[in-house]
XYZ file of C-alpha atoms in Angstrom:
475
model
C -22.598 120.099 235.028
C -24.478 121.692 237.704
C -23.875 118.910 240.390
C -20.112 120.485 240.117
C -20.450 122.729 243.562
C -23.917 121.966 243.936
C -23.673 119.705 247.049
C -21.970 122.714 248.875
C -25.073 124.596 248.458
C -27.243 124.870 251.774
C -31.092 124.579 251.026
C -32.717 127.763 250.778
C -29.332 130.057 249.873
C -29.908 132.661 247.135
C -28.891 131.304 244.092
C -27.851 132.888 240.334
C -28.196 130.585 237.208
C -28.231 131.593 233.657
C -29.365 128.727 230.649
C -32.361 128.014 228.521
C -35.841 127.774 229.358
C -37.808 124.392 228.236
C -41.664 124.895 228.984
C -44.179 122.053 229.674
C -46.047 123.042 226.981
C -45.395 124.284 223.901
C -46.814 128.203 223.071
C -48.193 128.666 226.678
C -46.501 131.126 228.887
C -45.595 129.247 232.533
C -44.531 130.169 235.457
C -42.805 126.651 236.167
C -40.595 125.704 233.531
C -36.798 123.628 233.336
C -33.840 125.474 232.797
C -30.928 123.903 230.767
C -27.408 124.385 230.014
C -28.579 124.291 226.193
C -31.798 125.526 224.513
C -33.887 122.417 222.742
C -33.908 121.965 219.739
C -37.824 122.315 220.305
C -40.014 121.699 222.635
C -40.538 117.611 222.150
C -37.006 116.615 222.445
C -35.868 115.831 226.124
C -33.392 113.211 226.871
C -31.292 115.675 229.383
C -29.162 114.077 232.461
C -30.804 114.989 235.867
C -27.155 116.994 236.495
C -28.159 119.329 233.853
C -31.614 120.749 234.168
C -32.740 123.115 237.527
C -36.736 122.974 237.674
C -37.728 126.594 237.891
C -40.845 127.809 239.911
C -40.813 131.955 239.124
C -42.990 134.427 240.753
C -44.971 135.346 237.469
C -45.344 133.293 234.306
C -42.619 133.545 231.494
C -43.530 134.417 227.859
C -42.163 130.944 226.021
C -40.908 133.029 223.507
C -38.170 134.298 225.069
C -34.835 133.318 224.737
C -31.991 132.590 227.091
C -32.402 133.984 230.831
C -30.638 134.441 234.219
C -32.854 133.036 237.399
C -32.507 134.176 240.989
C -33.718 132.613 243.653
C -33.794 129.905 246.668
C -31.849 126.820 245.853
C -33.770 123.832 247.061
C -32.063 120.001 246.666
C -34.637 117.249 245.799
C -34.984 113.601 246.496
C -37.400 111.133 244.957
C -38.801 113.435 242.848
C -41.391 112.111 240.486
C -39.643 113.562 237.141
C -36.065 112.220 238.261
C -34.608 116.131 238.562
C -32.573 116.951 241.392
C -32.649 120.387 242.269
C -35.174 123.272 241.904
C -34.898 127.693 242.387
C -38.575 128.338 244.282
C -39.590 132.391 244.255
C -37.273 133.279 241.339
C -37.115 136.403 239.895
C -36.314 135.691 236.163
C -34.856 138.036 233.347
C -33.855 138.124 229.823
C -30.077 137.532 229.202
C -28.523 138.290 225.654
C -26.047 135.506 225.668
C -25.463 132.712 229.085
C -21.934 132.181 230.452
C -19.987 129.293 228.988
C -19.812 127.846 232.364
C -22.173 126.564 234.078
C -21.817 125.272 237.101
C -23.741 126.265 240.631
C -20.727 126.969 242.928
C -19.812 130.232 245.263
C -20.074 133.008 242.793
C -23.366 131.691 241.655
C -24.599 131.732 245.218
C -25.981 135.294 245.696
C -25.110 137.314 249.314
C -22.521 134.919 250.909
C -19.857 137.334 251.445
C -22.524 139.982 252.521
C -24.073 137.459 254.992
C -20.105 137.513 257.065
C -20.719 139.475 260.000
C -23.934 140.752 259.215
C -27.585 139.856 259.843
C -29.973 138.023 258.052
C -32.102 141.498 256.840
C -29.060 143.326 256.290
C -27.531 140.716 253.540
C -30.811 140.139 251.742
C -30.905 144.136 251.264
C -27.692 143.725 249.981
C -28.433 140.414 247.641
C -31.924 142.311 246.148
C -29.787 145.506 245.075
C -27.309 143.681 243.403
C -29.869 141.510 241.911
C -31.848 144.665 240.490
C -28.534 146.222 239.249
C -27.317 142.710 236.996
C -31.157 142.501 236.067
C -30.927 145.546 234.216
C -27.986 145.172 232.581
C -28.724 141.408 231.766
C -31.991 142.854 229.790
C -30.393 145.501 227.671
C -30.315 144.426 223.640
C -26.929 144.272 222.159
C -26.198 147.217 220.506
C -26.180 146.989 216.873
C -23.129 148.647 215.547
C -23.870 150.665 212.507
C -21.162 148.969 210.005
C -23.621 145.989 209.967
C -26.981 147.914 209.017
C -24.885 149.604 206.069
C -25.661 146.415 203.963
C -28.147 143.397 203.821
C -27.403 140.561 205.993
C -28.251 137.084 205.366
C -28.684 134.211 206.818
C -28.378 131.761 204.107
C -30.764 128.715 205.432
C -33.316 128.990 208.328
C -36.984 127.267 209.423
C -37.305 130.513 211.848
C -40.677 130.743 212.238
C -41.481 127.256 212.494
C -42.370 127.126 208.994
C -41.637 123.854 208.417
C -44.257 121.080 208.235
C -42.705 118.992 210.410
C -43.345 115.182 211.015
C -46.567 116.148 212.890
C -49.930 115.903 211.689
C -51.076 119.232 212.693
C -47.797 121.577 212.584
C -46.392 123.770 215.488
C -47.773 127.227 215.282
C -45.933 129.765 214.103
C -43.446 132.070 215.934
C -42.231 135.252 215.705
C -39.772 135.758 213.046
C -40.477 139.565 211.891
C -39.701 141.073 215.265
C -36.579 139.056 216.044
C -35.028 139.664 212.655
C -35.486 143.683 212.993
C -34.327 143.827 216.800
C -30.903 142.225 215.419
C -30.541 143.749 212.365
C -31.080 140.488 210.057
C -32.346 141.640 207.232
C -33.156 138.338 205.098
C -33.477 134.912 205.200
C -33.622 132.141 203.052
C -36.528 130.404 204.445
C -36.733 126.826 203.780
C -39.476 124.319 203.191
C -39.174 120.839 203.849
C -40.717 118.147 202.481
C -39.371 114.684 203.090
C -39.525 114.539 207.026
C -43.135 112.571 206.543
C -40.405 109.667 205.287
C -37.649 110.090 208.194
C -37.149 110.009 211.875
C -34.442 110.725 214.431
C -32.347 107.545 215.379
C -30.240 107.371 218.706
C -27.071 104.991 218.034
C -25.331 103.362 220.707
C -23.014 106.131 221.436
C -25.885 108.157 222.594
C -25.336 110.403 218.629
C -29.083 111.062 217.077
C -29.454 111.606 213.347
C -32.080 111.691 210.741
C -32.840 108.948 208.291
C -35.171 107.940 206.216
C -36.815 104.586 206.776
C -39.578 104.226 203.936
C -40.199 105.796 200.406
C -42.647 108.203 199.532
C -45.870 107.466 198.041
C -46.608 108.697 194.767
C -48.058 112.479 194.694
C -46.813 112.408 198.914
C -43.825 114.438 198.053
C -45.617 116.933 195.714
C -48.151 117.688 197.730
C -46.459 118.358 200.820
C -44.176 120.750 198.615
C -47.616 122.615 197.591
C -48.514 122.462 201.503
C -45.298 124.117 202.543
C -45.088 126.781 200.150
C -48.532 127.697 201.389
C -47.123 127.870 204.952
C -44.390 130.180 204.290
C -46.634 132.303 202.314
C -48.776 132.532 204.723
C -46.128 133.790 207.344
C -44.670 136.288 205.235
C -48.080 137.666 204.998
C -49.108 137.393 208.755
C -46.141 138.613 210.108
C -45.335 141.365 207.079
C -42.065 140.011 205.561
C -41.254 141.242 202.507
C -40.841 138.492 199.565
C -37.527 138.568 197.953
C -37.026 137.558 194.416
C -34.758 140.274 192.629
C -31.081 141.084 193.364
C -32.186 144.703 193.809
C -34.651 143.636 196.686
C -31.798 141.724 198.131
C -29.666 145.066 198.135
C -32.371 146.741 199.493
C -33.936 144.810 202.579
C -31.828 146.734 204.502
C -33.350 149.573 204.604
C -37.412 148.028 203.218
C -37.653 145.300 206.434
C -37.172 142.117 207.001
C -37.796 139.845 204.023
C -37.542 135.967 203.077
C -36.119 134.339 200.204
C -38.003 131.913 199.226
C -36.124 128.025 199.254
C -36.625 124.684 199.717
C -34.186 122.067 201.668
C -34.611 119.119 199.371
C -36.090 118.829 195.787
C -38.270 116.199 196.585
C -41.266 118.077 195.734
C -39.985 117.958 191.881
C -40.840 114.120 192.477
C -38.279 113.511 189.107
C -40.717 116.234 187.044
C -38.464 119.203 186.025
C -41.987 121.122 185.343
C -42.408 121.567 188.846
C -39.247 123.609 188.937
C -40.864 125.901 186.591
C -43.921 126.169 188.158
C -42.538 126.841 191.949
C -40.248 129.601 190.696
C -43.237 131.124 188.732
C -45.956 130.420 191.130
C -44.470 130.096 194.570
C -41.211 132.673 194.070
C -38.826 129.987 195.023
C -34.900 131.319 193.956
C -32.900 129.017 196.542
C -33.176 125.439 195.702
C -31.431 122.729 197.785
C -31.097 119.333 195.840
C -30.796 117.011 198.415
C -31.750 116.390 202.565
C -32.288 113.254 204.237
C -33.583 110.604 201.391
C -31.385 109.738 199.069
C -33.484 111.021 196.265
C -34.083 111.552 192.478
C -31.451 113.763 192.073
C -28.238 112.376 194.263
C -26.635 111.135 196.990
C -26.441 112.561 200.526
C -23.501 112.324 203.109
C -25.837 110.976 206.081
C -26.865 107.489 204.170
C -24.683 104.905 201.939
C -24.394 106.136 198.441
C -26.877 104.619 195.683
C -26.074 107.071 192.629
C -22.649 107.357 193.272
C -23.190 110.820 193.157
C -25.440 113.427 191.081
C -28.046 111.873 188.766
C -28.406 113.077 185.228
C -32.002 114.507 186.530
C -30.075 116.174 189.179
C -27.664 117.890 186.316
C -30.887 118.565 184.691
C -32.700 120.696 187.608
C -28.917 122.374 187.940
C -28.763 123.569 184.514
C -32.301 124.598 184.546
C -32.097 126.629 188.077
C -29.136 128.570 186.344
C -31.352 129.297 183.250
C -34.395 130.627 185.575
C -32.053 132.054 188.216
C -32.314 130.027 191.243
C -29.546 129.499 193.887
C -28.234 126.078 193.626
C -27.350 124.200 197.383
C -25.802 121.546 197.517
C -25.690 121.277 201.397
C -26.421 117.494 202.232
C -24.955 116.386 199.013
C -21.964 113.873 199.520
C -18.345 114.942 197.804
C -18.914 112.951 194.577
C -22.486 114.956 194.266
C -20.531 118.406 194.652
C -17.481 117.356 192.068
C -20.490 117.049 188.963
C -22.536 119.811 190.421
C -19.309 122.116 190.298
C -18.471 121.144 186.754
C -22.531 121.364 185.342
C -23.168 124.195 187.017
C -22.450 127.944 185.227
C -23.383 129.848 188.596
C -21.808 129.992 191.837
C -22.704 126.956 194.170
C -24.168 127.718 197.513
C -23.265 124.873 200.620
C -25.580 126.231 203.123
C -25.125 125.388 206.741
C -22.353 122.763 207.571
C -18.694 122.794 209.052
C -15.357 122.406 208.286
C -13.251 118.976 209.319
C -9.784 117.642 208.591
C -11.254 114.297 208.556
C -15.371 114.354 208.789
C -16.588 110.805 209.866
C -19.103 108.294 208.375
C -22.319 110.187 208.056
C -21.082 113.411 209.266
C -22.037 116.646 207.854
C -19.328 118.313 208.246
C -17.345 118.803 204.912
C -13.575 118.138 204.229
C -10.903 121.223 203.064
C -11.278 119.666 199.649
C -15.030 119.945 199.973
C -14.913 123.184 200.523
C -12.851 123.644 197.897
C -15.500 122.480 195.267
C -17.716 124.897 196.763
C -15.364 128.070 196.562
C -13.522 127.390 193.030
C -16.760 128.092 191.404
C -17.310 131.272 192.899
C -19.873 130.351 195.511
C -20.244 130.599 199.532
C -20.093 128.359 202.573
C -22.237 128.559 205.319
C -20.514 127.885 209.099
C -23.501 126.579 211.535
C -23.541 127.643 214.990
C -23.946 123.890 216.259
C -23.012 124.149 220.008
C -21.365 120.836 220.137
C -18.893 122.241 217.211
C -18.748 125.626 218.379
C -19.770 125.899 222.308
C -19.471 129.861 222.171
C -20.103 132.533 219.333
C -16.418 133.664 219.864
C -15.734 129.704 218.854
C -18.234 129.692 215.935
C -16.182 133.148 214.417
C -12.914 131.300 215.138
C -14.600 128.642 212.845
C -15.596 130.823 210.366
C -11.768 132.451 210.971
C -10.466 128.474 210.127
C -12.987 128.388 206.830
C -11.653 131.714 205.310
C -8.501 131.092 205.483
C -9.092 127.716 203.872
C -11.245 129.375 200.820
C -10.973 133.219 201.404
C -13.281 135.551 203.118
C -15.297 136.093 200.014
C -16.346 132.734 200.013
C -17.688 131.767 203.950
C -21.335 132.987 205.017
C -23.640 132.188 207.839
C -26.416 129.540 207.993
C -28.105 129.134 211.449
C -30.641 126.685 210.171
C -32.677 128.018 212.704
C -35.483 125.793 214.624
C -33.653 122.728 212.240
C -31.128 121.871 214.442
C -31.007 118.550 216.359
C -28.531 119.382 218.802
C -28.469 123.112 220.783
C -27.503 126.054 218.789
C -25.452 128.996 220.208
C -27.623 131.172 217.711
C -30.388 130.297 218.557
C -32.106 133.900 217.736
C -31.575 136.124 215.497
C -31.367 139.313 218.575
C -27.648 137.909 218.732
C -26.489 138.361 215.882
C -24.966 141.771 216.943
C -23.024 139.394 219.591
C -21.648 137.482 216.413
C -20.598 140.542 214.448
C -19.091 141.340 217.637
C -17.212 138.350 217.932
C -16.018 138.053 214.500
C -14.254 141.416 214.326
C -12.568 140.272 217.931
C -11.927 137.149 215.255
C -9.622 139.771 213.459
C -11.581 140.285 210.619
C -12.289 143.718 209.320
C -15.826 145.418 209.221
C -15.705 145.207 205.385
C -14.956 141.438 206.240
C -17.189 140.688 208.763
C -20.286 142.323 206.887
C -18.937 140.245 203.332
C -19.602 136.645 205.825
C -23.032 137.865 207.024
C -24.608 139.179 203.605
C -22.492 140.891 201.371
C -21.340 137.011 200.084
C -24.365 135.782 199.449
C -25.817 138.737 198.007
C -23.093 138.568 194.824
C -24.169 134.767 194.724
C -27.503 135.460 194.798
C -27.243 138.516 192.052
C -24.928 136.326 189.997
C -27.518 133.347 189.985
C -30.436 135.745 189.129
C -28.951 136.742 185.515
C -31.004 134.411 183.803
């Protein structure tokens, strides 16, 4: 909390604070903005305590699309302020950080010049507070390095909505974002890129305990779910081609991304679109390239249960055994992410490919609705040869040296061979500590500090999922 220290700071000190900037608007550079502990999951969620966001007025406007930064400037303490906040930085200087402190807290070593100011006037410790400030800016905007072991083979991030390709539960949906430049400035070299197509049926609940979560609250008209399937495959074709991402569909693409750009596989979270009609299947692998397919999300639909609502199948449906047995005859990747135990113990015994469990967590005991998945979960997953991805969800995993030690916890549960990486990127609900692909050179870092070895390390972000993927693919 910021409040922690922040009554011992005099109005109008020189102040440091790194976090997350949330903009008024959407797209629009600004040069007032709110700085948070956490970034947003996007720009329409709020809900923050007053003790956690700093209003920010900077000297020049900030470009939206950047990710976390450090802010200098005065510290001012409100009171009756018409948006509830309680404290503001005027005439900040504002740079790009690659990853903010785990604390965060406005206390002495956050106040800029103190010591300087001992003894010394005014002039003399300002001098002092702008050179330091120009040193720490520079290093604060340097890139991680990318160290070479993880450009020697595709990486993967096994389910994202970078971009903001998904549809959304808007009527018009956000604009896109850059996902191209990201990806090569980090060395990500694909991702499975996910429609969705059943958030025009859900919405985001709040329970008493202050915990939000998706569910769905009426069913799909007939032809609804189809048609927004058509509509998003559209959308991510259309930014692969506007932003020049390469289209995977081929084991030997995968291999080869690389070294070609950054490319998409093409996926959907859900099989709603099939609307019960295994001809669909057909046609999005031959017409829209799909090769990741996702059964289930947040409606409990034609093909099985999910973890975050009551059970109504008891598990997978015979449809849902169905669109397994036909992915493995076409050569799609089968996810069963979403999809409650009882789903994954038939999908594991219909299916003669490895299963994928894209982006989820590991738990001794995962609660009601949780998607986190149990050691014997996992265990589904792994036995038939397949991969788990670990989610950087900063309520699990506050830092990326606590998201490797989860990753560290999931391998030695089902082996290294067997744990990936799925950011589900722009999905989340809750603040991600991966929140852009530039970082993941901070991850790689932080796994091999895990103890893993390079070869391990590069096997969890690609190598995994590209046997998987070139396993599924022999049609």
């Amino acid at each position: 909390m910021i409040h922690e220290g922040a009554a011992g700071v005099a109005p109008g000190a020189w102040v440091r604070l790194d976090g997350h900037p949330v903009f008024p608007e959407p797209g629009e550079a600004s040069d007032t903005f709110l700085l948070t502990q956490q970034p947003a999951c996007c720009a329409a969620h709020g809900g923050w305590h007053a003790d956690m966001v700093v209003e920010v007025h900077a000297d020049t406007p900030l470009d939206w699309r950047r990710g976390p930064v450090r802010v200098r400037g005065r510290w001012e303490l409100l009171a009756d302020d018409p948006a509830g906040w309680r404290y503001r930085i005027r005439a900040a200087e504002v740079a790009p950080l690659a990853e903010p402190r785990a604390a965060w807290a406005i206390g002495r070593r956050n106040v800029l010049g103190l010591a300087a100011f001992a003894g010394l006037s005014a002039m003399a410790g300002l001098a002092g507070c702008a050179a330091q400030a120009a040193d720490e800016t520079r290093d604060a905007g340097k890139e991680p390095a990318v160290p070479p072991w993880l450009s020697a083979q595709s990486t993967v991030d096994i389910h994202s909505h970078a971009g903001h390709v998904s549809l959304g539960r808007r009527t018009v949906p956000l604009p896109f974002t850059a996902l191209a430049a990201p990806m090569r400035e980090g060395a990500m070299h694909v991702v499975c890129l996910a429609i969705v197509t059943d958030s025009s049926t859900d919405h985001v609940v709040t329970s008493p305990s202050g915990r939000r979560r998706i569910v769905a609250y009426r069913e799909p008209a007939p032809g609804e779910m189809s048609s927004r399937g058509e509509a998003g495959f559209q959308r991510l074709t259309d930014l692969a081609a506007r932003q020049g991402l390469r289209v995977v569909k081929t084991a030997e693409e995968l291999r080869a991304a690389c070294r070609d750009g950054p490319s998409v596989i093409v996926s959907a979270e859900g099989a709603d679109f099939l609307e019960g009609d295994l001809a669909r299947l057909d046609d999005a692998y031959h017409r829209h390239g799909l090769r990741h397919l996702q059964l289930t999300h947040y409606r409990v639909n034609e093909l099985g249960d999910i973890q975050t609502a009551p059970p109504v199948h008891q598990g997978l449906t015979d449809f849902g055994a169905a669109v397994i047995q036909r992915c493995n005859e076409l050569g799609i990747v089968v996810d069963v992410a979403h999809g409650t135990y009882a789903l994954v113990q038939r999908a594991a015994q219909v299916t003669r490919r490895p299963l994928v469990l894209s982006h989820t967590s590991l738990s001794q005991h995962p609660g009601r609705y949780s998607r986190a998945i149990s050691p014997e979960h996992a265990r589904l997953v792994a036995d038939t040869g397949g991969v788990i991805g670990v989610w950087p969800v900063a309520s699990i995993y506050p830092t990326l040296a606590d998201m490797a030690q989860g990753m560290r916890s999931m391998a030695d549960l089902v082996g290294v061979a067997h744990v990936g990486l799925g950011t589900d990127m722009l999905g989340l609900l809750s603040p991600s500590v991966l929140d852009s692909y530039r970082k993941l050179p901070l991850l790689a870092r932080a796994l091999r500090d895990a103890g893993f070895s390079e070869q391990e390390a590069g096997a969890i972000l690609g190598g995994n999922y590209a046997r998987v993927y070139a396993e599924s693919m022999k049609a």
